[in-house]
Coordinates of N, CA, C and O in Angstrom, one line a residue:
X1 N 0.8 -1.3 -0.1 CA -0.1 0.1 0.0 C 0.7 1.4 0.1 O 0.7 1.9 -0.6
X2 N 2.0 1.1 0.7 CA 2.8 2.5 1.1 C 3.5 2.8 -0.3 O 3.7 3.7 -1.0
X3 N 4.1 1.9 -1.1 CA 4.4 1.8 -2.6 C 3.5 2.5 -3.6 O 3.8 3.3 -4.4
X4 N 2.3 1.8 -3.4 CA 1.2 2.6 -4.3 C 0.9 4.2 -4.1 O 0.9 5.2 -5.1
X5 N 1.0 4.3 -2.9 CA 0.9 5.8 -2.4 C 1.8 6.7 -2.7 O 1.8 7.7 -3.5
X6 N 3.2 6.1 -2.7 CA 4.3 6.9 -2.9 C 4.4 6.8 -4.7 O 4.9 8.0 -5.1
X7 N 4.0 5.9 -5.3 CA 4.0 6.2 -6.8 C 3.0 7.3 -7.4 O 3.1 7.8 -8.3
X8 N 1.8 7.2 -6.6 CA 1.0 8.4 -6.8 C 1.5 9.4 -6.3 O 1.2 10.5 -7.5
X9 N 2.0 9.9 -5.5 CA 2.6 10.9 -5.1 C 3.9 11.6 -6.2 O 4.0 12.4 -6.7
X10 N 4.6 10.6 -6.4 CA 5.9 10.8 -7.3 C 5.0 11.2 -8.8 O 5.8 12.4 -9.2
X11 N 4.0 10.4 -9.2 CA 3.2 10.8 -10.4 C 2.7 12.1 -10.5 O 2.8 12.8 -11.2
X12 N 2.2 12.6 -9.3 CA 1.6 14.0 -9.3 C 2.5 15.2 -9.3 O 2.4 15.9 -9.9
X13 N 3.4 15.0 -8.4 CA 4.8 16.1 -8.4 C 5.2 16.1 -9.8 O 5.5 17.0 -10.3
X14 N 5.4 15.2 -10.8 CA 6.0 15.1 -12.2 C 5.0 16.0 -13.0 O 5.5 16.6 -13.8
X15 N 3.8 15.5 -12.7 CA 2.6 16.0 -13.7 C 2.4 17.5 -13.2 O 2.5 18.3 -14.2
X16 N 2.7 18.0 -12.2 CA 2.3 19.2 -11.6 C 3.5 20.0 -12.0 O 3.3 21.1 -12.5
X17 N 4.8 19.6 -12.0 CA 5.8 20.4 -12.2 C 6.1 20.7 -13.4 O 6.7 21.4 -14.1
X18 N 5.4 19.5 -14.3 CA 5.6 20.1 -16.0 C 4.8 21.1 -16.4 O 4.9 21.2 -17.5
X19 N 3.7 21.4 -15.7 CA 2.9 22.3 -16.1 C 3.2 23.9 -15.1 O 2.6 25.1 -15.6
X20 N 4.3 23.8 -14.5 CA 4.6 25.1 -14.0 C 5.2 26.0 -15.0 O 5.9 25.8 -15.8
X21 N 4.9 27.0 -14.6 CA 5.5 28.7 -15.3 C 6.8 29.0 -14.6 O 6.8 28.9 -13.6
X22 N 7.1 29.4 -15.5 CA 8.5 30.3 -14.9 C 8.8 31.4 -15.4 O 8.2 31.9 -16.5
X23 N 9.0 32.4 -14.7 CA 9.3 33.7 -14.9 C 10.4 34.1 -15.8 O 11.4 33.5 -16.2
X24 N 9.9 34.8 -16.9 CA 11.0 35.4 -17.8 C 11.7 36.7 -17.4 O 13.0 37.0 -17.4
X25 N 11.0 37.5 -16.5 CA 11.7 38.8 -16.1 C 10.5 39.4 -15.3 O 9.4 38.9 -15.5
X26 N 11.0 40.3 -14.3 CA 10.0 40.8 -13.1 C 10.7 42.4 -13.1 O 11.6 42.4 -13.0
X27 N 9.5 43.3 -13.0 CA 9.8 44.4 -12.9 C 9.2 45.1 -11.7 O 8.0 44.7 -11.3
X28 N 9.9 45.4 -10.4 CA 9.5 46.0 -9.0 C 9.8 47.5 -9.3 O 10.8 47.9 -9.2
X29 N 8.7 48.0 -9.0 CA 8.5 49.7 -9.0 C 8.6 50.1 -7.6 O 7.5 49.8 -6.9
X30 N 9.5 50.7 -7.1 CA 9.7 51.3 -5.7 C 9.4 52.6 -5.7 O 10.0 53.1 -6.3
X31 N 8.5 53.0 -4.7 CA 8.4 54.4 -4.2 C 9.5 55.0 -3.4 O 10.1 54.4 -2.8
X32 N 10.1 55.9 -4.0 CA 11.5 56.3 -3.3 C 11.5 57.5 -2.2 O 12.4 57.3 -1.4
X33 N 10.3 57.8 -2.1 CA 10.0 59.1 -1.1 C 10.9 60.0 -0.8 O 11.4 60.3 -0.1
X34 N 11.3 60.4 -2.2 CA 12.0 61.7 -2.2 C 11.2 62.7 -1.9 O 11.9 64.1 -1.6
X35 N 10.0 63.0 -2.2 CA 9.2 64.1 -2.2 C 7.9 64.0 -1.0 O 7.6 62.6 -1.2
X36 N 7.7 64.9 -0.5 CA 6.4 64.7 0.6 C 5.2 64.4 -0.6 O 5.0 64.9 -1.4
X37 N 4.2 63.6 -0.2 CA 3.0 63.4 -0.5 C 1.8 63.1 0.1 O 1.9 62.7 1.2
X38 N 0.9 63.3 -0.3 CA -0.6 63.3 0.4 C -1.5 62.4 -0.2 O -2.6 62.5 -0.2
X39 N -1.0 61.5 -1.0 CA -2.0 60.6 -1.9 C -1.8 59.2 -1.7 O -1.4 59.0 -0.5
X40 N -2.5 58.3 -2.5 CA -2.4 56.8 -2.0 C -1.5 56.2 -2.7 O -1.3 55.0 -2.3
X41 N -0.3 56.8 -3.2 CA 0.6 55.8 -3.9 C 0.3 55.6 -5.3 O -0.6 55.8 -5.6
X42 N 1.5 55.1 -5.8 CA 1.3 54.9 -7.2 C 0.9 53.5 -7.7 O 1.2 52.4 -6.6
X43 N 0.3 52.9 -8.6 CA 0.2 51.6 -8.9 C -0.5 51.4 -10.6 O -0.8 52.6 -11.1
X44 N -0.6 50.4 -10.9 CA -0.8 49.8 -12.2 C -2.2 49.2 -11.9 O -2.7 48.6 -11.0
X45 N -3.4 49.9 -13.0 CA -4.4 49.3 -12.9 C -4.8 48.7 -14.1 O -6.1 48.0 -14.1
X46 N -4.1 48.8 -15.2 CA -4.6 47.9 -16.6 C -3.3 47.8 -17.2 O -2.5 48.2 -17.2
X47 N -3.2 46.4 -18.0 CA -2.3 45.9 -18.8 C -2.9 45.3 -20.0 O -3.8 44.3 -19.8
X48 N -2.1 45.6 -21.1 CA -2.2 44.7 -22.6 C -1.0 44.7 -22.9 O 0.1 45.1 -22.5
X49 N -1.2 43.7 -23.8 CA 0.1 43.2 -24.7 C -0.1 43.4 -26.0 O -1.1 43.4 -26.5
X50 N 0.6 43.5 -27.0 CA 0.6 43.6 -28.6 C 1.0 42.2 -28.9 O 1.5 41.6 -28.4
X51 N 1.1 42.1 -30.4 CA 1.4 40.7 -31.3 C 2.9 40.6 -30.9 O 3.8 39.7 -31.4
X52 N 3.8 42.0 -30.6 CA 5.2 41.7 -30.7 C 5.8 41.5 -29.2 O 7.1 41.3 -29.2
X53 N 4.8 41.5 -28.2 CA 5.2 41.1 -27.0 C 5.4 42.1 -26.0 O 6.1 42.0 -25.1
X54 N 5.2 43.4 -26.7 CA 5.6 44.7 -25.9 C 4.1 44.4 -24.9 O 3.2 44.1 -25.1
X55 N 4.4 45.4 -23.6 CA 3.6 45.2 -22.6 C 3.1 46.8 -22.4 O 4.2 47.9 -22.2
X56 N 1.8 47.2 -22.1 CA 1.5 48.4 -22.0 C 0.8 48.4 -20.7 O -0.2 48.0 -20.5
X57 N 1.2 49.5 -19.9 CA 0.6 49.6 -18.5 C 0.0 51.3 -18.3 O 0.6 52.1 -18.7
X58 N -1.2 51.3 -17.4 CA -1.8 52.2 -17.2 C -2.3 52.0 -15.7 O -2.5 51.0 -15.2
X59 N -1.8 53.3 -15.1 CA -2.1 53.4 -13.9 C -2.0 54.9 -13.2 O -2.5 55.9 -14.1
X60 N -1.1 55.2 -12.1 CA -1.3 56.4 -11.5 C 0.2 56.4 -10.7 O 0.8 55.3 -10.2
X61 N 0.7 57.8 -10.5 CA 2.0 58.1 -10.0 C 1.8 58.9 -9.1 O 1.2 60.3 -9.2
X62 N 2.3 58.6 -7.9 CA 2.3 59.5 -6.9 C 3.8 59.5 -6.2 O 4.4 58.5 -6.1
X63 N 4.1 60.7 -5.9 CA 5.6 60.9 -5.3 C 6.8 60.6 -6.4 O 6.6 61.0 -7.7
X64 N 7.5 59.3 -6.5 CA 8.4 58.8 -7.3 C 8.4 57.6 -7.4 O 8.0 56.7 -6.4
X65 N 8.8 56.9 -8.7 CA 9.1 55.4 -8.5 C 10.3 55.1 -9.6 O 10.7 56.1 -10.5
X66 N 10.9 54.1 -9.0 CA 12.1 53.7 -9.9 C 11.5 52.4 -10.7 O 11.2 51.6 -10.1
X67 N 11.7 52.7 -12.0 CA 11.6 51.6 -13.0 C 13.0 51.1 -13.5 O 13.5 51.4 -14.6
X68 N 13.8 50.5 -12.9 CA 15.2 49.9 -13.2 C 15.9 51.4 -12.9 O 16.1 51.9 -11.8
X69 N 16.9 51.5 -14.2 CA 17.5 52.6 -14.0 C 16.9 54.0 -14.3 O 17.2 55.1 -14.1
X70 N 15.3 53.9 -14.6 CA 14.6 55.3 -14.8 C 14.2 55.8 -13.8 O 13.1 54.7 -13.0
X71 N 13.9 56.8 -13.1 CA 13.6 57.3 -12.3 C 12.3 58.3 -12.3 O 12.9 59.3 -13.3
X72 N 10.8 58.5 -12.4 CA 10.0 59.4 -12.8 C 9.4 59.9 -11.3 O 9.3 59.2 -10.2
X73 N 9.2 61.0 -11.3 CA 8.5 62.0 -10.3 C 7.4 62.5 -10.6 O 7.3 63.0 -11.8
X74 N 6.2 62.7 -9.8 CA 5.2 63.5 -10.0 C 5.4 64.9 -9.3 O 6.4 65.2 -8.7
X75 N 4.5 65.6 -9.5 CA 4.6 67.0 -9.0 C 4.2 66.7 -7.3 O 3.5 65.7 -6.9
X76 N 4.8 67.5 -6.5 CA 4.5 67.4 -5.3 C 3.2 67.4 -4.7 O 2.6 68.1 -5.0
X77 N 2.8 66.3 -3.9 CA 1.3 66.1 -3.3 C 0.3 66.0 -4.6 O -1.1 65.9 -4.1
X78 N 0.7 65.7 -5.8 CA -0.4 65.2 -6.8 C -0.3 63.8 -7.0 O 0.7 63.1 -7.1
X79 N -1.3 63.0 -7.4 CA -1.5 61.8 -8.2 C -1.9 62.2 -9.9 O -2.5 62.7 -10.3
X80 N -0.9 61.7 -10.5 CA -0.8 61.6 -12.0 C -1.0 60.7 -12.8 O -1.0 59.4 -12.3
X81 N -1.6 60.8 -14.1 CA -1.7 59.6 -15.1 C -0.5 59.0 -15.4 O 0.5 59.8 -15.3
X82 N -0.6 58.0 -15.7 CA 0.9 57.1 -15.9 C 0.6 55.9 -17.1 O -0.5 55.3 -16.6
X83 N 1.1 55.8 -18.0 CA 1.2 54.9 -19.3 C 2.5 54.4 -19.3 O 3.4 55.5 -19.7
X84 N 2.8 53.3 -19.5 CA 4.2 53.0 -19.8 C 4.3 52.0 -20.9 O 3.1 50.9 -20.8
X85 N 5.2 51.9 -22.0 CA 5.3 50.8 -22.6 C 6.7 50.1 -22.4 O 7.4 50.8 -22.5
X86 N 6.6 48.7 -22.3 CA 7.7 47.9 -22.2 C 8.1 47.0 -23.0 O 7.1 46.7 -23.9
X87 N 9.1 46.9 -23.3 CA 9.7 46.0 -24.4 C 9.4 44.8 -24.2 O 9.0 44.2 -22.7
X88 N 9.3 43.5 -25.1 CA 9.3 42.1 -24.6 C 10.3 41.9 -23.3 O 10.0 40.8 -22.7
X89 N 11.3 42.3 -23.3 CA 12.4 42.1 -22.5 C 12.3 42.8 -20.8 O 12.8 42.7 -20.0
X90 N 11.3 43.7 -21.0 CA 11.0 44.5 -19.7 C 11.7 45.9 -19.5 O 11.6 46.4 -18.5
X91 N 11.9 46.4 -20.7 CA 12.7 47.8 -20.6 C 11.8 48.7 -21.0 O 11.1 48.8 -22.0
X92 N 11.8 50.0 -20.3 CA 10.8 50.9 -20.7 C 11.2 51.6 -21.9 O 12.1 51.8 -22.1
X93 N 10.0 51.5 -23.2 CA 10.3 52.1 -24.4 C 9.8 53.6 -24.4 O 10.7 54.4 -25.2
X94 N 8.7 53.6 -23.7 CA 8.4 55.4 -23.4 C 7.4 55.1 -22.2 O 6.8 54.3 -21.9
X95 N 7.4 56.2 -21.4 CA 6.6 56.7 -20.3 C 6.1 57.8 -20.4 O 6.8 59.0 -20.7
X96 N 4.7 57.9 -20.1 CA 3.9 59.0 -20.1 C 3.4 59.2 -18.6 O 2.8 58.4 -17.9
X97 N 3.7 60.4 -18.2 CA 3.0 60.7 -17.1 C 2.5 62.2 -16.9 O 3.2 63.1 -17.4
X98 N 1.5 62.7 -16.4 CA 0.8 63.9 -16.8 C -0.1 64.1 -15.7 O -0.9 63.2 -15.3
X99 N -0.1 65.2 -15.2 CA -1.5 65.8 -14.2 C -1.8 67.0 -14.4 O -1.5 67.6 -15.6
X100 N -2.3 67.4 -13.6 CA -2.7 68.8 -13.5 C -2.7 69.7 -12.5 O -1.6 69.8 -11.5
X101 N -3.7 70.6 -12.0 CA -3.7 71.4 -10.7 C -4.5 70.8 -9.6 O -4.6 71.2 -8.5
X102 N -4.8 69.7 -9.7 CA -5.5 68.7 -8.6 C -4.9 67.1 -8.7 O -4.4 66.8 -9.4
X103 N -5.5 66.8 -7.5 CA -5.1 65.5 -7.1 C -6.3 64.3 -8.0 O -7.2 64.7 -7.8
X104 N -5.8 63.2 -7.9 CA -6.6 62.1 -8.3 C -6.6 61.6 -9.6 O -7.6 61.2 -10.1
X105 N -5.6 61.7 -10.6 CA -5.8 61.4 -12.0 C -5.2 60.1 -12.1 O -4.2 59.8 -11.4
X106 N -5.8 59.0 -13.0 CA -5.1 58.0 -13.2 C -5.7 57.5 -14.3 O -7.1 57.7 -14.6
X107 N -5.1 56.4 -14.9 CA -5.3 55.7 -15.8 C -5.8 54.2 -15.7 O -5.4 53.7 -14.6
X108 N -7.3 54.0 -15.8 CA -8.0 52.6 -15.4 C -8.1 52.0 -16.5 O -8.5 50.5 -16.5
X109 N -8.0 52.2 -18.0 CA -8.0 51.4 -18.7 C -7.1 51.7 -20.1 O -6.7 52.8 -20.1
X110 N -6.8 50.7 -20.9 CA -5.9 51.0 -21.8 C -5.9 50.0 -22.8 O -6.1 48.8 -22.8
X111 N -6.0 50.3 -24.2 CA -6.0 49.4 -25.2 C -5.3 49.8 -26.4 O -4.7 51.1 -26.6
X112 N -5.0 49.1 -27.3 CA -4.5 49.3 -28.8 C -5.1 49.1 -30.1 O -6.4 48.3 -30.1
X113 N -4.9 49.8 -31.0 CA -5.4 49.6 -32.4 C -4.5 48.7 -33.0 O -3.2 48.4 -32.7
X114 N -4.8 48.4 -34.3 CA -3.9 47.6 -35.3 C -2.7 48.4 -35.7 O -1.8 47.7 -36.4
X115 N -2.6 49.7 -35.8 CA -1.6 50.4 -36.0 C -0.4 50.9 -35.0 O 0.5 51.3 -35.2
X116 N -0.3 50.3 -33.8 CA 0.4 50.5 -32.8 C -0.1 51.6 -32.0 O 1.1 52.0 -30.9
X117 N -1.0 52.2 -32.1 CA -1.2 53.3 -30.9 C -1.9 52.9 -29.8 O -2.8 52.1 -30.0
X118 N -2.0 53.9 -28.8 CA -2.5 53.5 -27.5 C -3.6 54.2 -26.8 O -3.3 55.6 -27.1
X119 N -4.5 53.9 -26.8 CA -5.5 54.5 -26.2 C -5.7 54.6 -24.7 O -5.8 53.4 -24.1
X120 N -6.1 55.5 -23.7 CA -6.3 55.6 -22.4 C -7.6 55.8 -22.1 O -7.6 57.0 -22.8
X121 N -8.0 55.6 -21.2 CA -9.1 56.3 -20.3 C -8.8 56.2 -18.8 O -8.3 55.6 -18.4
X122 N -9.7 57.2 -18.3 CA -9.7 57.1 -16.8 C -10.3 58.3 -16.0 O -11.5 58.6 -16.5
X123 N -9.8 58.8 -15.2 CA -10.4 60.0 -14.3 C -9.6 61.2 -14.3 O -8.2 61.0 -13.9
X124 N -9.8 62.3 -14.3 CA -8.8 63.4 -14.1 C -9.7 64.6 -13.3 O -11.3 64.8 -13.4
X125 N -9.2 65.4 -12.9 CA -9.5 66.6 -11.7 C -9.0 67.7 -12.1 O -7.9 67.8 -12.5
X126 N -10.3 68.8 -12.7 CA -9.5 70.5 -12.8 C -8.9 70.2 -14.2 O -9.2 69.6 -15.2
X127 N -7.8 71.1 -14.4 CA -6.9 71.3 -15.4 C -6.1 69.9 -15.7 O -5.4 69.7 -14.5
X128 N -5.9 69.4 -16.5 CA -4.8 68.3 -17.0 C -4.2 68.7 -18.3 O -4.8 69.1 -19.5
X129 N -2.8 68.3 -18.4 CA -1.9 68.5 -19.6 C -1.5 67.3 -20.1 O -1.1 66.4 -19.5
X130 N -1.9 66.8 -21.2 CA -1.6 65.7 -22.1 C -0.3 66.3 -23.1 O -0.9 66.5 -24.1
X131 N 0.9 66.3 -22.5 CA 1.9 66.6 -23.4 C 1.6 68.4 -23.5 O 1.4 69.1 -22.3
X132 N 1.3 68.7 -24.9 CA 0.8 70.2 -24.9 C -0.7 70.4 -25.2 O -1.1 71.5 -25.3
X133 N -1.5 69.5 -25.1 CA -2.7 69.5 -25.0 C -3.5 69.8 -23.6 O -3.4 69.1 -22.7
X134 N -4.0 70.9 -23.7 CA -4.6 71.3 -21.9 C -6.1 70.6 -22.2 O -7.0 71.3 -23.1
X135 N -6.7 70.3 -21.1 CA -7.8 69.9 -21.0 C -8.6 70.4 -19.7 O -7.5 70.5 -18.8
X136 N -9.5 70.6 -19.5 CA -10.7 70.7 -18.2 C -11.7 70.3 -17.9 O -12.3 69.7 -19.0
X137 N -12.1 69.5 -16.8 CA -13.0 68.7 -16.5 C -14.0 69.9 -16.1 O -13.8 71.1 -16.2
X138 N -15.3 69.2 -16.0 CA -16.5 70.1 -15.8 C -16.6 70.5 -14.1 O -16.9 69.5 -13.6
X139 N -16.5 71.6 -13.9 CA -16.9 71.9 -12.4 C -15.9 71.3 -11.4 O -14.8 71.0 -12.1
X140 N -16.2 71.1 -10.3 CA -15.2 70.8 -9.1 C -15.4 68.9 -9.3 O -14.5 68.6 -8.3
X141 N -16.3 68.4 -10.1 CA -16.2 66.8 -10.1 C -15.2 66.3 -10.9 O -14.8 66.8 -11.8
X142 N -14.7 65.2 -10.5 CA -13.8 64.5 -11.4 C -14.6 64.1 -12.7 O -15.9 63.8 -12.8
X143 N -13.8 64.2 -13.9 CA -14.3 63.9 -15.2 C -13.5 62.4 -16.0 O -12.6 62.4 -15.6
X144 N -14.2 61.6 -16.7 CA -13.4 60.9 -17.5 C -12.7 61.5 -18.7 O -13.3 62.5 -18.9
X145 N -11.7 60.9 -19.2 CA -10.9 61.4 -20.4 C -10.8 60.1 -21.3 O -10.8 58.9 -20.6
X146 N -10.4 60.2 -22.6 CA -10.1 59.2 -23.5 C -8.5 60.2 -24.1 O -9.2 61.3 -24.5
X147 N -7.9 59.4 -24.4 CA -6.4 60.1 -24.9 C -5.7 59.0 -25.8 O -5.6 57.5 -25.4
X148 N -5.1 59.5 -27.1 CA -4.6 58.6 -27.9 C -3.0 58.9 -27.8 O -2.7 60.2 -27.8
X149 N -2.2 57.9 -28.0 CA -0.6 58.0 -27.6 C -0.1 57.4 -28.9 O -0.4 56.2 -29.3
X150 N 0.5 58.1 -29.9 CA 1.1 57.4 -31.1 C 2.3 56.4 -30.8 O 2.5 56.0 -29.6
X151 N 2.7 56.1 -31.9 CA 3.8 55.2 -31.9 C 4.8 55.2 -31.2 O 5.7 54.7 -30.6
X152 N 5.0 56.5 -31.4 CA 6.4 57.3 -30.7 C 6.2 57.7 -29.0 O 7.1 58.2 -28.4
X153 N 5.0 57.5 -28.9 CA 4.9 57.8 -27.3 C 4.6 59.4 -27.0 O 4.7 59.8 -25.9
X154 N 3.9 60.0 -27.9 CA 3.3 61.2 -27.8 C 1.9 61.2 -27.9 O 1.5 60.4 -28.7
X155 N 1.2 61.9 -27.0 CA 0.1 62.3 -27.0 C -0.5 62.9 -28.5 O 0.0 64.0 -28.8
X156 N -1.4 62.3 -29.1 CA -2.0 63.1 -30.4 C -3.3 64.0 -30.3 O -3.6 65.0 -30.9
X157 N -4.0 63.4 -29.0 CA -5.2 64.1 -28.6 C -5.8 63.6 -27.3 O -5.3 62.6 -26.9
X158 N -6.6 64.4 -26.8 CA -7.1 63.8 -25.3 C -8.5 64.7 -25.3 O -8.6 65.8 -25.6
X159 N -9.7 64.2 -25.1 CA -11.0 64.7 -24.6 C -11.3 64.4 -23.4 O -11.1 63.5 -22.6
X160 N -12.1 65.3 -22.7 CA -12.4 65.0 -21.3 C -13.9 65.2 -21.4 O -14.5 66.4 -22.1
X161 N -14.6 64.5 -20.6 CA -16.3 64.9 -20.2 C -16.7 64.6 -19.2 O -16.1 63.5 -18.3
X162 N -17.6 65.3 -18.5 CA -18.5 64.9 -17.4 C -19.3 65.7 -17.1 O -20.2 66.5 -18.2
X163 N -20.1 65.9 -16.1 CA -21.2 66.4 -15.5 C -20.8 67.6 -14.4 O -20.0 67.1 -13.6
X164 N -21.7 68.8 -14.5 CA -21.3 69.6 -13.6 C -22.4 69.7 -12.6 O -23.2 70.7 -12.1
X165 N -22.9 68.6 -12.0 CA -23.7 68.3 -11.0 C -23.0 68.0 -9.8 O -21.8 67.3 -9.7
X166 N -23.6 68.2 -8.6 CA -23.1 67.9 -7.3 C -22.8 66.4 -7.1 O -23.9 65.7 -7.6
X167 N -21.7 66.0 -6.8 CA -21.6 64.7 -6.9 C -21.6 63.6 -7.8 O -21.8 62.5 -8.0
X168 N -21.4 64.3 -9.3 CA -21.6 63.6 -10.4 C -20.2 63.5 -11.0 O -19.8 63.9 -11.9
X169 N -19.6 62.2 -10.3 CA -18.5 61.5 -10.9 C -18.8 60.8 -12.2 O -19.7 60.2 -12.5
X170 N -17.8 61.2 -13.0 CA -17.7 60.4 -14.3 C -16.2 60.0 -14.2 O -15.3 60.5 -14.5
X171 N -16.1 58.4 -14.8 CA -15.1 57.6 -14.8 C -15.1 56.7 -15.9 O -15.9 56.0 -16.1
X172 N -14.0 56.9 -16.6 CA -13.7 55.9 -17.6 C -13.1 54.9 -17.2 O -11.9 54.6 -16.7
X173 N -13.4 53.5 -17.3 CA -13.0 52.4 -16.5 C -12.3 51.1 -17.3 O -11.4 50.8 -16.9
X174 N -13.0 51.3 -18.9 CA -11.7 50.6 -19.7 C -12.2 51.0 -21.1 O -13.1 51.8 -21.4
X175 N -11.4 50.6 -22.0 CA -11.5 50.8 -23.4 C -10.9 49.7 -24.1 O -10.2 48.8 -24.0
X176 N -12.1 49.6 -25.3 CA -11.7 48.5 -26.2 C -11.7 49.0 -27.5 O -12.4 49.8 -28.2
X177 N -10.6 48.8 -28.3 CA -10.3 49.3 -29.8 C -10.8 48.3 -30.9 O -10.4 47.1 -30.8
X178 N -11.9 48.5 -32.0 CA -12.2 47.4 -32.6 C -12.0 48.2 -34.2 O -12.0 49.3 -34.4
X179 N -11.7 47.3 -35.1 CA -11.6 47.6 -36.5 C -12.9 47.9 -37.2 O -13.9 47.2 -36.7
X180 N -13.2 49.1 -37.5 CA -14.3 49.2 -38.5 C -13.8 48.8 -39.8 O -12.9 49.2 -40.5
X181 N -15.2 48.1 -40.5 CA -15.2 47.6 -41.7 C -16.0 48.9 -42.6 O -17.0 49.3 -42.2

């Protein structure tokens, strides 16, 4: 009986280990705490990949984070939008972070089109700068945004929409890009 149990255990261990996944690489993003901050911290909220194996991350940046040899900083006391494109080997190809005059900006959805452009959506407060594109939310309430980042990592356009009613929050949660026929 002991031999049968032992054989079954060995069989299970071999089967389970043959299906185990192995890590190719890992990125740990550390907050450096070089600046005072009054927000919730940096984080990733959405992740997609393309057919070439590039990884696109959307989230928020508070204070500062280290991505390997690259360190990025937010404005003091603010939470900024964050979008990053990584190579298949985990190196940042471009990093976009932007904010405005208020706290609480973040990317909650990220999508790709067939041409390699990136689209992000999320929430912004007050004035927000997408590179040279200036947007304003409606009133004092957070508004949702949609923005396009081209293959070179530059914002091509950004649109903000929301309602000017008390406690009327507008949040973009996800985005899907589909081909038009």
